[in-house]
Amino acid sequence: MEIMSIALPAALALAADPITSLVDTAFVGHIGSAELAAVGVSVSVFNLVSKLFNVPLLNVTTSFVAEEQAIAAKDDNDSTETSKKVLPSVSTSLVLAAGVGIAEAIALSLGSDFLMDVMAIPFDSPMRIPAEQFLRLRAYGAPPIVVALAAQGAFR
């Protein structure tokens, strides 16, 4: 039962972004086919940029916090007093994640035109403008997603 109390929140945290994309797709699908195609392209770009930065941040956060916890546990074994330890790597990783998330949001917002060119969406395509608009709006979600992933890595 203890494993489930840890695994369920972790699984829900990992499922949050795909569920958000699914809800976006469901709602936009009622608007029109060009808009639905625009969401598909924008979600792909957002996920690509996110994975490029978030996966290394998550892995590094996990390893730094684990290393610091191991050092703290060794120090606890050497002393007779038990108290909660402050782990600077946790706060450092959350601040770094906030910075990375803000950088992602700025890059996605300002680079939406370039990113649509990379995805080979022509200027005269009816989905070009909605795709850029959706990507700019979706970029506002990057900082909380990155901070949540770093928190997940810190508290594994």
PDB file of C-alpha atoms in Angstrom, residues 57 61 87-103 143 146-148 150-151 154:
ATOM      1  CA  LEU A  57      16.555  18.752 -15.761  1.00  0.00           C
ATOM      2  CA  THR A  61      17.534  17.043 -10.147  1.00  0.00           C
ATOM      3  CA  LEU A  87      18.519  20.217   1.188  1.00  0.00           C
ATOM      4  CA  PRO A  88      19.762  23.194  -0.847  1.00  0.00           C
ATOM      5  CA  SER A  89      19.654  21.101  -4.023  1.00  0.00           C
ATOM      6  CA  VAL A  90      15.833  21.014  -3.839  1.00  0.00           C
ATOM      7  CA  SER A  91      15.415  24.777  -3.751  1.00  0.00           C
ATOM      8  CA  THR A  92      18.170  25.233  -6.313  1.00  0.00           C
ATOM      9  CA  SER A  93      16.513  22.803  -8.711  1.00  0.00           C
ATOM     10  CA  LEU A  94      13.115  24.492  -8.310  1.00  0.00           C
ATOM     11  CA  VAL A  95      14.607  27.923  -8.987  1.00  0.00           C
ATOM     12  CA  LEU A  96      16.492  26.538 -11.982  1.00  0.00           C
ATOM     13  CA  ALA A  97      13.275  24.915 -13.221  1.00  0.00           C
ATOM     14  CA  ALA A  98      11.419  28.217 -12.946  1.00  0.00           C
ATOM     15  CA  GLY A  99      14.167  29.878 -14.986  1.00  0.00           C
ATOM     16  CA  VAL A 100      14.128  27.138 -17.610  1.00  0.00           C
ATOM     17  CA  GLY A 101      10.323  27.296 -17.772  1.00  0.00           C
ATOM     18  CA  ILE A 102      10.356  31.054 -18.291  1.00  0.00           C
ATOM     19  CA  ALA A 103      13.025  30.660 -20.978  1.00  0.00           C
ATOM     20  CA  PRO A 143       6.910  27.369 -16.340  1.00  0.00           C
ATOM     21  CA  VAL A 146       8.791  22.512 -15.665  1.00  0.00           C
ATOM     22  CA  VAL A 147       8.570  23.367 -11.950  1.00  0.00           C
ATOM     23  CA  ALA A 148       6.189  20.429 -11.398  1.00  0.00           C
ATOM     24  CA  ALA A 150      11.542  19.346 -11.130  1.00  0.00           C
ATOM     25  CA  ALA A 151       9.524  18.906  -7.938  1.00  0.00           C
ATOM     26  CA  ALA A 154      13.321  16.265  -6.236  1.00  0.00           C
TER      27      ALA A 154
END
